[in-house]
């Protein structure tokens, strides 16, 4: 029976590690990383590069030479995650995940409980074998349509979708990038702690199944009661975004200087705050008109701007305001002229960090911007110039033939199913066979998961599941750079003794607690840290500390490694801790507090279930 930390300390000599200058310097770099991750002053990939540069520049103290600094790019975990993202991209190109979602939701009808069951049943198992980030991106429009067809608020289903994907990611090694990274760190620490090793494909599946079952029961029977209906069932997008306050119709009068001018030139005349979202010419309606579209006498322009600019339009020469109510009617009908939907800024989108320019957006995406939710809040007035971030949601109107093209882009997630989706459905059996082959080779340990995954990538290209130019689009490059940046940070923390010192502090402060409580505290600490920095960064920082602390109290280091791994992959308290939470932020109309309202009880329940499961299956 494991002794308490207090008993172990009483029976052994636990000397205090020296807090060296080297360790203090690395702590400073860690502090810098925490601040940048928390404030998001720099994009994640830029922060990762800055960490590499800082560690190498401070080599006399950090011990990180240039080769070690860039070792994260050649690390087995980084390349494995890259390959798995490409494999997930290949599956998505076949439409298999979306079809599964639609089939599972087919029986849901207007029953909220059945809709929730369909959501978690379609998401959890799939996320065990495909990276859960693209799974959520693919299912957001499917689940939104399920809610709308069943007269249910999407707010009741979208957070459960994200949480189910996180729990499902703990079914296998390849379910999430965090598992792969934790496996690599565990293998590296194995030279110090013989109990640690690289994870096998189904190392923790038995515990993952319990976590998925308990979490799913919570989401289906309890969690939805804690979620408010932020977005009404079958919501009118125009009402939700208060569009009627910011759009107007203006007619091009005879003799107007706009006659014969292009949309680009007309925008310059009307003002930079005015965006022309439709042009009506002889009853023909042009949605998201191109900048080269020429205007004629009698044309009606539907414009989107702020309240002050709408008022000043009355004094602009050559145009005559028609009215705001008419403008809203023009946007809403006819439906075949233009589809109104939401676009969510994705994790690796080129839009992240850019200031919104509706005119340039219309030209690139063939979509007219009508409204914006920034960090979950509706931008009520001026949207031009707003700096976009991951999870921001744009209300747009697009021609019907554009929606499918947008659904295939990696810059945005379309929160509505395209009417005529174009998938390589005939390649679905091949893609599934390749994925099964990758899993089987890794599970049977015929070859390492890295080799199996790379072979799978080649197979998908050779068989036509993926085009060669699609390989790069399937990769979430900010995750790859993040892994490459935090891996040398973890190495520096170990080499300088920083991890050992932090572990000693944990042992001293928790010396009076039973081992299982210390394990639970590490779970909670990891979960809280993941809420303010990335899940991958929290694993790199805490795994060495957890292993050292476990050894310090005579516990099983592998049990502590698993607790940190599970906690880092289940971030339920806010939208920042896990990227899938950001994907549902805008479409669900959520507030920050909604995540904690449903997530805090779930986090508590799963912390107890996970810790007890680790104690039973692996021992303390």
Coordinates of C-alpha atoms in Angstrom, one line a residue:
X1 CA 0.0 0.0 0.0
X2 CA 1.5 3.4 -1.0
X3 CA 2.7 5.5 1.9
X4 CA 1.8 9.1 2.3
X5 CA 4.2 11.8 1.2
X6 CA 4.6 12.7 4.9
X7 CA 5.6 9.1 5.8
X8 CA 8.0 8.9 2.9
X9 CA 9.8 12.1 3.8
X10 CA 10.0 11.0 7.4
X11 CA 11.7 7.8 6.4
X12 CA 14.1 9.2 3.8
X13 CA 16.4 12.0 3.3
X14 CA 15.1 14.3 0.7
X15 CA 17.6 17.0 0.1
X16 CA 16.7 20.4 -1.3
X17 CA 17.9 20.8 -4.9
X18 CA 20.0 23.9 -5.5
X19 CA 18.1 26.8 -7.1
X20 CA 20.8 27.8 -9.6
X21 CA 21.1 30.8 -11.7
X22 CA 20.6 28.6 -14.7
X23 CA 17.2 27.4 -13.3
X24 CA 16.2 31.0 -12.6
X25 CA 16.9 32.0 -16.2
X26 CA 14.8 29.1 -17.5
X27 CA 12.0 30.1 -15.1
X28 CA 12.2 33.6 -16.6
X29 CA 11.8 32.1 -20.1
X30 CA 8.9 30.0 -18.8
X31 CA 7.3 33.2 -17.3
X32 CA 7.7 35.0 -20.6
X33 CA 6.0 32.1 -22.4
X34 CA 3.1 32.1 -19.9
X35 CA 2.6 35.8 -20.3
X36 CA 2.6 35.6 -24.1
X37 CA 0.3 32.6 -24.2
X38 CA -2.1 34.3 -21.7
X39 CA -2.2 37.7 -23.3
X40 CA -2.0 36.5 -26.9
X41 CA 0.1 39.6 -27.8
X42 CA 1.8 37.4 -30.5
X43 CA 0.5 34.6 -32.5
X44 CA 1.2 31.1 -31.1
X45 CA 3.7 30.2 -33.8
X46 CA 5.6 33.5 -33.4
X47 CA 5.7 32.9 -29.6
X48 CA 7.2 29.5 -30.2
X49 CA 9.9 30.8 -32.4
X50 CA 10.7 33.5 -29.8
X51 CA 11.1 30.8 -27.2
X52 CA 13.6 29.0 -29.4
X53 CA 15.6 32.2 -30.0
X54 CA 15.5 33.1 -26.3
X55 CA 16.8 29.7 -25.2
X56 CA 19.6 29.6 -27.7
X57 CA 20.7 33.2 -27.0
X58 CA 20.8 32.4 -23.3
X59 CA 22.7 29.1 -24.0
X60 CA 25.3 29.7 -21.2
X61 CA 22.5 29.4 -18.7
X62 CA 19.8 27.3 -20.4
X63 CA 22.2 24.8 -21.9
X64 CA 20.3 24.9 -25.2
X65 CA 22.6 25.1 -28.1
X66 CA 21.3 25.8 -31.7
X67 CA 21.0 22.1 -32.5
X68 CA 18.9 21.5 -29.4
X69 CA 16.9 24.7 -30.0
X70 CA 15.7 23.4 -33.4
X71 CA 15.5 19.8 -32.3
X72 CA 11.7 20.2 -31.9
X73 CA 11.2 20.4 -35.6
X74 CA 12.9 17.0 -36.1
X75 CA 11.3 15.5 -33.0
X76 CA 9.3 12.3 -33.4
X77 CA 6.2 13.8 -31.7
X78 CA 6.2 16.8 -34.1
X79 CA 6.5 14.8 -37.2
X80 CA 4.0 12.3 -36.0
X81 CA 1.4 15.0 -35.3
X82 CA 2.1 16.5 -38.7
X83 CA 1.5 13.1 -40.4
X84 CA -1.7 12.5 -38.4
X85 CA -3.1 15.9 -39.3
X86 CA -2.6 15.0 -43.0
X87 CA -4.3 11.7 -42.5
X88 CA -7.2 13.4 -40.8
X89 CA -7.3 15.8 -43.7
X90 CA -7.5 12.9 -46.1
X91 CA -10.5 11.4 -44.2
X92 CA -12.2 14.8 -44.3
X93 CA -11.8 15.1 -48.1
X94 CA -14.0 12.0 -48.5
X95 CA -16.9 13.5 -46.5
X96 CA -16.9 10.4 -44.2
X97 CA -17.0 12.3 -40.9
X98 CA -19.8 14.5 -42.1
X99 CA -21.8 11.6 -43.5
X100 CA -21.4 9.8 -40.1
X101 CA -22.7 12.9 -38.3
X102 CA -25.7 13.1 -40.6
X103 CA -26.5 9.4 -40.3
X104 CA -26.2 9.5 -36.5
X105 CA -28.4 12.6 -36.3
X106 CA -31.0 11.2 -38.7
X107 CA -32.9 9.6 -35.8
X108 CA -32.6 12.6 -33.4
X109 CA -35.7 14.5 -34.6
X110 CA -36.8 17.2 -32.1
X111 CA -35.7 15.3 -29.0
X112 CA -32.9 17.2 -27.3
X113 CA -31.7 14.1 -25.5
X114 CA -31.5 12.2 -28.7
X115 CA -29.7 15.1 -30.4
X116 CA -27.1 15.1 -27.6
X117 CA -26.7 11.4 -27.9
X118 CA -26.2 11.6 -31.6
X119 CA -23.6 14.4 -31.1
X120 CA -21.5 12.6 -28.5
X121 CA -21.9 9.2 -30.2
X122 CA -20.7 10.6 -33.6
X123 CA -17.9 12.7 -32.1
X124 CA -16.3 10.7 -29.3
X125 CA -15.3 7.4 -31.0
X126 CA -14.2 9.2 -34.2
X127 CA -11.9 11.6 -32.2
X128 CA -10.1 8.6 -30.8
X129 CA -8.6 7.8 -34.3
X130 CA -8.7 11.2 -36.0
X131 CA -7.2 14.4 -34.6
X132 CA -10.1 15.9 -32.7
X133 CA -9.5 19.5 -33.9
X134 CA -10.5 18.8 -37.6
X135 CA -13.3 16.5 -36.4
X136 CA -15.0 19.4 -34.6
X137 CA -14.4 21.8 -37.5
X138 CA -16.1 19.3 -39.8
X139 CA -19.1 18.6 -37.5
X140 CA -19.9 22.2 -36.4
X141 CA -22.2 22.8 -39.5
X142 CA -23.7 19.3 -39.2
X143 CA -24.6 19.7 -35.5
X144 CA -25.9 23.3 -36.2
X145 CA -28.2 21.9 -38.9
X146 CA -29.3 19.1 -36.6
X147 CA -30.3 21.8 -34.0
X148 CA -32.1 23.9 -36.5
X149 CA -34.0 21.0 -38.0
X150 CA -35.1 19.9 -34.5
X151 CA -36.1 23.4 -33.3
X152 CA -33.3 23.3 -30.7
X153 CA -30.9 26.1 -29.8
X154 CA -27.4 25.3 -31.3
X155 CA -26.1 26.5 -27.9
X156 CA -27.3 23.3 -26.3
X157 CA -25.3 21.1 -28.7
X158 CA -22.0 22.9 -29.7
X159 CA -20.2 22.9 -26.3
X160 CA -21.1 19.2 -25.9
X161 CA -19.7 18.6 -29.4
X162 CA -16.3 20.2 -28.3
X163 CA -16.2 18.4 -25.0
X164 CA -17.1 15.0 -26.5
X165 CA -14.2 15.4 -29.0
X166 CA -11.7 16.1 -26.2
X167 CA -12.8 13.1 -24.2
X168 CA -12.8 10.9 -27.3
X169 CA -9.2 12.0 -27.9
X170 CA -8.2 10.1 -24.8
X171 CA -9.2 6.7 -26.3
X172 CA -5.9 6.2 -28.2
X173 CA -2.4 7.5 -28.6
X174 CA -3.3 9.3 -31.8
X175 CA -6.5 11.0 -30.7
X176 CA -4.8 14.3 -29.9
X177 CA -1.4 15.9 -30.4
X178 CA -1.1 16.1 -26.6
X179 CA -1.0 12.4 -26.3
X180 CA 1.7 12.0 -28.9
X181 CA 3.8 14.8 -27.3
X182 CA 3.3 13.3 -23.8
X183 CA 4.4 9.9 -25.1
X184 CA 7.6 11.4 -26.4
X185 CA 8.4 13.3 -23.2
X186 CA 7.7 10.1 -21.2
X187 CA 10.1 8.2 -23.4
X188 CA 12.8 10.9 -22.9
X189 CA 12.3 10.8 -19.1
X190 CA 12.6 7.1 -19.2
X191 CA 16.4 7.4 -18.8
X192 CA 15.8 8.9 -15.3
X193 CA 12.7 7.0 -14.3
X194 CA 12.7 3.3 -15.4
X195 CA 8.9 3.1 -15.0
X196 CA 8.4 5.6 -17.8
X197 CA 8.2 4.6 -21.5
X198 CA 6.7 5.5 -24.8
X199 CA 2.9 5.0 -24.9
X200 CA 1.5 2.1 -27.0
X201 CA -1.4 2.7 -29.3
X202 CA -4.0 1.6 -26.7
X203 CA -2.0 2.2 -23.6
X204 CA -4.8 4.0 -21.8
X205 CA -7.8 3.0 -23.8
X206 CA -9.5 1.2 -20.9
X207 CA -9.4 4.4 -18.8
X208 CA -10.4 6.5 -21.9
X209 CA -13.5 4.4 -22.4
X210 CA -14.6 5.1 -18.8
X211 CA -13.9 8.8 -19.2
X212 CA -15.9 8.9 -22.4
X213 CA -18.9 7.0 -20.9
X214 CA -19.0 9.1 -17.7
X215 CA -18.6 12.4 -19.6
X216 CA -21.2 11.5 -22.2
X217 CA -23.8 10.6 -19.6
X218 CA -23.1 13.9 -17.9
X219 CA -23.5 15.9 -21.2
X220 CA -26.7 14.0 -22.1
X221 CA -28.5 14.0 -18.8
X222 CA -27.1 16.9 -16.8
X223 CA -24.9 19.3 -18.7
X224 CA -27.4 20.7 -21.2
X225 CA -29.5 21.9 -18.2
X226 CA -26.7 24.3 -17.3
X227 CA -26.4 25.8 -20.8
X228 CA -28.5 28.8 -21.6
X229 CA -30.1 29.2 -25.1
X230 CA -27.8 32.0 -26.3
X231 CA -28.9 31.4 -29.9
X232 CA -32.6 30.9 -30.3
X233 CA -33.8 27.8 -32.2
X234 CA -33.8 28.5 -36.0
X235 CA -32.4 31.9 -35.2
X236 CA -32.7 34.7 -37.7
X237 CA -29.1 35.6 -38.3
X238 CA -30.0 39.2 -39.3
X239 CA -31.8 39.7 -36.0
X240 CA -29.0 38.0 -34.0
X241 CA -26.4 40.4 -35.4
X242 CA -28.7 43.5 -35.3
X243 CA -28.0 43.9 -39.0
X244 CA -31.0 46.2 -39.6
X245 CA -29.3 49.0 -37.7
X246 CA -26.3 49.0 -40.0
X247 CA -27.6 48.4 -43.5
X248 CA -29.4 50.7 -45.9
X249 CA -30.5 50.9 -49.6
X250 CA -29.2 53.8 -51.7
X251 CA -30.2 54.4 -55.3
X252 CA -27.9 55.7 -58.0
X253 CA -29.8 58.8 -59.2
X254 CA -29.7 60.2 -62.8
X255 CA -26.5 62.2 -63.4
X256 CA -24.8 60.6 -60.4
X257 CA -20.9 60.5 -60.5
X258 CA -21.2 56.8 -59.6
X259 CA -22.7 56.0 -63.0
X260 CA -20.1 54.1 -65.0
X261 CA -17.9 53.7 -61.9
X262 CA -16.8 50.3 -60.5
X263 CA -17.7 49.1 -57.1
X264 CA -14.2 49.8 -56.0
X265 CA -14.4 53.4 -57.1
X266 CA -17.9 53.8 -55.7
X267 CA -16.6 52.6 -52.3
X268 CA -13.9 55.3 -52.4
X269 CA -16.5 58.0 -53.1
X270 CA -18.9 56.8 -50.4
X271 CA -16.3 56.4 -47.8
X272 CA -14.0 53.7 -46.4
X273 CA -16.5 52.7 -43.7
X274 CA -19.1 51.8 -46.4
X275 CA -19.2 48.3 -47.9
X276 CA -21.4 47.5 -50.9
X277 CA -22.8 44.0 -50.1
X278 CA -25.3 43.8 -53.0
X279 CA -26.0 45.6 -56.3
X280 CA -29.6 45.4 -57.7
X281 CA -29.6 46.1 -61.5
X282 CA -32.9 45.7 -63.4
X283 CA -34.1 43.3 -60.7
X284 CA -31.0 41.1 -61.1
X285 CA -29.2 40.9 -57.8
X286 CA -25.4 40.6 -57.4
X287 CA -24.4 39.2 -54.0
X288 CA -20.9 40.2 -52.8
X289 CA -20.2 42.0 -56.1
X290 CA -16.7 42.0 -57.4
X291 CA -14.7 45.3 -57.2
X292 CA -14.7 45.6 -61.0
X293 CA -18.5 45.5 -61.3
X294 CA -19.7 48.6 -63.0
X295 CA -22.7 50.7 -61.8
X296 CA -25.5 52.1 -63.8
X297 CA -28.2 54.7 -63.4
X298 CA -31.1 53.4 -61.3
X299 CA -29.0 50.7 -59.6
X300 CA -29.8 50.1 -55.9
X301 CA -26.8 49.5 -53.6
X302 CA -27.3 47.6 -50.4
X303 CA -24.6 48.9 -48.1
X304 CA -23.3 47.9 -44.7
X305 CA -21.7 50.6 -42.5
X306 CA -22.0 52.1 -39.0
X307 CA -24.9 54.3 -37.7
X308 CA -23.0 57.6 -38.3
X309 CA -22.0 56.7 -41.8
X310 CA -25.6 55.8 -42.7
X311 CA -26.8 59.2 -41.6
X312 CA -24.1 60.9 -43.7
X313 CA -25.2 59.0 -46.8
X314 CA -28.1 61.4 -47.1
X315 CA -25.7 64.2 -48.0
X316 CA -23.6 62.3 -50.5
X317 CA -24.0 63.6 -54.1
X318 CA -25.4 61.2 -56.6
X319 CA -27.2 58.7 -54.3
X320 CA -30.6 58.8 -52.7
X321 CA -31.3 56.7 -49.5
X322 CA -34.2 54.3 -50.1
X323 CA -34.5 53.0 -46.5
X324 CA -33.2 50.6 -43.9
X325 CA -36.2 48.2 -43.7
X326 CA -36.1 47.7 -47.4
X327 CA -32.4 46.8 -47.2
X328 CA -33.0 44.1 -44.6
X329 CA -35.7 42.6 -46.9
X330 CA -33.3 42.7 -49.8
X331 CA -30.7 40.8 -47.8
X332 CA -33.1 38.1 -46.6
X333 CA -34.8 37.3 -49.9
X334 CA -34.7 35.7 -52.4
X335 CA -32.7 32.9 -50.8
X336 CA -31.5 31.6 -54.1
X337 CA -29.7 34.8 -54.7
X338 CA -27.5 34.6 -51.7
X339 CA -27.1 32.4 -48.6
X340 CA -26.6 34.0 -45.2
X341 CA -24.3 32.0 -42.9
X342 CA -21.5 32.3 -40.3
X343 CA -17.8 31.8 -40.9
X344 CA -15.6 30.9 -38.0
X345 CA -11.9 32.0 -38.2
X346 CA -10.0 28.7 -37.9
X347 CA -6.9 27.9 -36.0
X348 CA -4.3 28.2 -38.8
X349 CA -6.2 30.8 -40.8
X350 CA -4.3 33.6 -42.6
X351 CA -7.0 35.9 -41.2
X352 CA -5.7 35.6 -37.7
X353 CA -4.1 38.9 -36.7
X354 CA -5.3 40.7 -39.8
X355 CA -7.6 43.7 -39.6
X356 CA -11.0 43.2 -41.2
X357 CA -11.3 44.9 -44.6
X358 CA -14.7 44.0 -45.9
X359 CA -13.8 45.1 -49.4
X360 CA -10.7 42.9 -49.6
X361 CA -12.6 40.0 -47.8
X362 CA -15.4 40.2 -50.4
X363 CA -12.8 40.0 -53.2
X364 CA -10.9 37.1 -51.8
X365 CA -13.8 35.0 -50.4
X366 CA -16.6 36.2 -52.7
X367 CA -18.6 36.9 -49.5
X368 CA -20.1 40.1 -48.1
X369 CA -19.5 40.7 -44.4
X370 CA -22.7 41.7 -42.6
X371 CA -21.7 41.3 -38.9
X372 CA -18.9 40.2 -36.6
X373 CA -18.6 38.5 -33.2
X374 CA -15.2 39.2 -31.7
X375 CA -14.1 37.0 -28.8
X376 CA -17.8 36.0 -28.5
X377 CA -19.1 39.6 -28.2
X378 CA -21.1 41.2 -31.0
X379 CA -19.3 44.1 -32.6
X380 CA -22.3 46.4 -32.6
X381 CA -21.1 49.3 -34.8
X382 CA -17.8 49.7 -36.6
X383 CA -16.4 46.4 -37.8
X384 CA -13.9 47.7 -40.3
X385 CA -10.3 47.5 -38.9
X386 CA -11.2 45.0 -36.1
X387 CA -8.2 42.6 -35.7
X388 CA -9.4 39.1 -36.2
X389 CA -8.6 36.2 -33.9
X390 CA -9.2 32.4 -33.8
X391 CA -12.9 31.7 -33.1
X392 CA -14.1 35.1 -34.3
X393 CA -17.4 34.7 -36.3
X394 CA -18.3 36.6 -39.4
X395 CA -21.9 36.8 -40.6
X396 CA -21.7 36.8 -44.4
X397 CA -23.9 36.5 -47.4
X398 CA -22.5 34.4 -50.3
X399 CA -23.8 33.2 -53.6
X400 CA -24.9 29.6 -53.4
X401 CA -22.1 28.2 -55.5
X402 CA -19.6 29.9 -53.2
X403 CA -20.6 28.1 -50.0
X404 CA -19.2 24.8 -51.0
X405 CA -15.8 26.3 -52.0
X406 CA -15.7 28.1 -48.6
X407 CA -16.4 24.8 -46.8
X408 CA -13.3 23.3 -48.4
X409 CA -11.1 26.2 -47.4
X410 CA -8.8 26.0 -44.3
X411 CA -9.1 29.7 -43.4
X412 CA -12.7 29.5 -42.2
X413 CA -15.2 27.0 -40.8
X414 CA -18.6 27.3 -42.4
X415 CA -21.3 27.0 -39.7
X416 CA -23.9 25.7 -42.2
X417 CA -23.8 22.7 -44.4
X418 CA -23.2 23.5 -48.1
X419 CA -26.2 22.6 -50.3
X420 CA -24.1 20.6 -52.8
X421 CA -21.1 19.3 -50.9
X422 CA -18.4 17.9 -53.2
X423 CA -16.5 15.1 -51.5
X424 CA -14.4 12.3 -52.8
X425 CA -16.9 9.8 -51.5
X426 CA -15.6 7.0 -53.8
X427 CA -12.2 7.2 -52.0
X428 CA -13.8 6.7 -48.5
X429 CA -13.1 3.0 -48.4
X430 CA -9.5 3.5 -49.4
X431 CA -9.0 6.2 -46.8
X432 CA -10.6 4.0 -44.0
X433 CA -8.4 1.1 -45.1
X434 CA -5.3 3.3 -44.9
X435 CA -6.2 4.6 -41.5
X436 CA -6.9 1.1 -40.2
X437 CA -3.5 0.0 -41.5
X438 CA -1.7 2.8 -39.8
X439 CA -3.4 2.0 -36.4
X440 CA -2.8 -1.8 -36.8
X441 CA 0.9 -1.4 -37.7
X442 CA 1.4 0.9 -34.7
X443 CA -0.7 -1.2 -32.3
X444 CA 1.1 -4.4 -33.3
X445 CA 4.4 -2.5 -32.9
X446 CA 5.6 -3.7 -36.4
X447 CA 7.0 -0.2 -36.9
X448 CA 6.9 3.0 -34.8
X449 CA 3.8 5.2 -35.1
X450 CA 5.9 7.8 -36.9
X451 CA 6.8 5.4 -39.8
X452 CA 3.3 4.0 -40.0
X453 CA 1.8 7.5 -40.2
X454 CA 4.2 8.7 -42.8
X455 CA 3.6 5.6 -44.9
X456 CA -0.2 6.3 -44.6
X457 CA 0.4 9.9 -45.9
X458 CA 2.2 8.5 -49.0
X459 CA -0.6 5.9 -49.5
X460 CA -3.2 8.6 -49.4
X461 CA -1.5 10.6 -52.1
X462 CA -0.7 7.6 -54.3
X463 CA -4.4 6.4 -54.2
X464 CA -5.8 9.8 -54.9
X465 CA -7.4 10.4 -51.5
X466 CA -5.3 13.6 -51.3
X467 CA -3.8 15.7 -54.0
X468 CA -0.1 16.6 -53.4
X469 CA -0.9 20.3 -53.0
X470 CA -3.4 19.5 -50.3
X471 CA -0.8 18.1 -47.9
X472 CA 0.2 21.5 -46.7
X473 CA -3.3 22.8 -46.3
X474 CA -4.2 19.9 -44.0
X475 CA -1.5 20.8 -41.5
X476 CA -2.2 23.2 -38.6
X477 CA 1.2 24.9 -38.8
X478 CA 0.8 26.9 -35.6
X479 CA 0.5 23.6 -33.7
X480 CA 3.7 22.3 -35.4
X481 CA 5.6 25.4 -34.5
X482 CA 4.2 25.3 -31.0
X483 CA 5.5 21.8 -30.5
X484 CA 8.8 22.7 -31.9
X485 CA 9.1 25.7 -29.5
X486 CA 8.0 24.1 -26.3
X487 CA 10.0 20.9 -26.7
X488 CA 13.4 22.6 -26.1
X489 CA 11.8 24.6 -23.3
X490 CA 11.1 21.3 -21.5
X491 CA 14.6 20.1 -22.2
X492 CA 16.0 23.2 -20.6
X493 CA 13.7 22.9 -17.6
X494 CA 15.1 19.4 -17.0
X495 CA 18.8 20.1 -17.7
X496 CA 19.0 23.1 -15.4
X497 CA 17.3 21.3 -12.5
X498 CA 14.3 23.6 -12.7
X499 CA 11.9 20.7 -12.9
X500 CA 13.6 19.0 -9.9
X501 CA 13.3 22.1 -7.8
X502 CA 9.6 22.6 -8.6
X503 CA 9.0 18.9 -7.8
X504 CA 10.7 19.4 -4.4
X505 CA 8.4 22.4 -3.7
X506 CA 5.4 20.2 -4.5
X507 CA 6.7 17.4 -2.2
X508 CA 7.3 19.9 0.7
X509 CA 3.9 21.6 0.4
X510 CA 1.9 18.4 -0.1
X511 CA 4.0 16.3 2.4
X512 CA 1.0 15.8 4.7
X513 CA -1.3 14.5 2.0
X514 CA -2.0 10.9 0.9
X515 CA -0.4 10.0 -2.5
X516 CA -3.8 9.8 -4.3
X517 CA -4.6 13.4 -3.2
X518 CA -1.2 14.6 -4.5
X519 CA -2.0 12.8 -7.8
X520 CA -5.4 14.6 -7.9
X521 CA -3.8 17.9 -7.2
X522 CA -1.5 17.4 -10.2
X523 CA -4.5 16.7 -12.3
X524 CA -6.2 19.9 -11.1
X525 CA -3.0 22.0 -11.5
X526 CA -2.6 20.8 -15.1
X527 CA -6.2 21.5 -15.9
X528 CA -6.0 25.1 -14.6
X529 CA -2.7 25.7 -16.4
X530 CA -4.1 24.4 -19.6
X531 CA -6.8 27.0 -19.4
X532 CA -4.3 29.9 -19.7
X533 CA -1.7 28.3 -22.0
X534 CA -1.9 25.6 -24.6
X535 CA -2.4 22.0 -23.7
X536 CA 0.8 21.0 -25.3
X537 CA 2.8 23.6 -23.4
X538 CA 1.3 22.5 -20.1
X539 CA 2.3 18.8 -20.8
X540 CA 5.9 19.8 -21.5
X541 CA 6.2 21.9 -18.4
X542 CA 4.5 19.6 -15.9
X543 CA 5.4 16.1 -17.0
X544 CA 9.0 16.4 -15.7
X545 CA 7.8 18.0 -12.5
X546 CA 5.2 15.3 -12.0
X547 CA 7.6 12.5 -12.5
X548 CA 10.2 14.0 -10.2
X549 CA 7.5 14.7 -7.5
X550 CA 6.2 11.1 -7.8
X551 CA 9.7 9.8 -7.2
X552 CA 10.1 12.1 -4.3
X553 CA 7.1 10.7 -2.4
X554 CA 7.8 7.1 -3.5
X555 CA 4.9 6.9 -5.9
X556 CA 4.6 5.5 -9.4
X557 CA 5.9 8.2 -11.9
X558 CA 3.8 6.7 -14.7
X559 CA 0.6 7.3 -12.8
X560 CA 1.5 11.0 -12.5
X561 CA 2.4 11.2 -16.2
X562 CA -1.0 9.8 -17.1
X563 CA -2.8 12.2 -14.8
X564 CA -1.1 15.2 -16.4
X565 CA -1.8 13.8 -19.9
X566 CA -5.5 13.3 -19.3
X567 CA -5.9 16.7 -17.6
X568 CA -4.2 18.5 -20.4
X569 CA -6.5 17.0 -23.0
X570 CA -9.7 17.9 -21.2
X571 CA -9.9 21.6 -20.8
X572 CA -13.5 22.5 -20.0
X573 CA -13.4 25.8 -18.0
X574 CA -13.1 28.3 -20.8
X575 CA -12.8 28.8 -24.6
X576 CA -9.0 29.5 -24.6
X577 CA -7.6 26.3 -23.2
X578 CA -8.5 24.1 -26.1
X579 CA -8.9 25.0 -29.8
X580 CA -12.1 23.1 -30.3
X581 CA -13.7 25.3 -27.6
X582 CA -12.9 28.3 -29.8
X583 CA -14.5 26.8 -32.9
X584 CA -17.9 26.7 -31.2
X585 CA -17.6 30.0 -29.4
X586 CA -19.2 32.2 -32.1
X587 CA -21.8 29.8 -33.6
X588 CA -23.1 29.0 -30.2
X589 CA -23.3 32.7 -29.2
X590 CA -21.6 31.7 -25.9
X591 CA -20.2 33.8 -23.2
X592 CA -17.0 33.0 -21.4
X593 CA -18.9 32.0 -18.2
X594 CA -20.9 29.4 -20.1
X595 CA -17.9 27.1 -20.4
X596 CA -17.2 27.1 -16.7
X597 CA -20.9 26.7 -15.9
X598 CA -21.1 23.3 -17.7
X599 CA -17.4 22.5 -17.6
X600 CA -16.5 23.0 -13.9
X601 CA -18.7 20.1 -12.7
X602 CA -17.6 17.9 -15.6
X603 CA -13.9 18.7 -14.8
X604 CA -14.5 17.8 -11.2
X605 CA -16.2 14.5 -11.9
X606 CA -13.6 13.5 -14.5
X607 CA -10.8 14.4 -12.2
X608 CA -12.1 11.9 -9.6
X609 CA -12.9 9.3 -12.2
X610 CA -9.5 9.6 -13.9
X611 CA -7.4 9.6 -10.7
X612 CA -9.3 6.6 -9.3
X613 CA -9.0 4.8 -12.6
X614 CA -5.2 5.4 -12.7
X615 CA -4.9 4.1 -9.1
X616 CA -6.9 0.9 -10.0
X617 CA -5.3 0.2 -13.4
X618 CA -1.7 1.2 -12.8
X619 CA -1.3 1.6 -9.1
X620 CA 0.3 4.4 -7.1

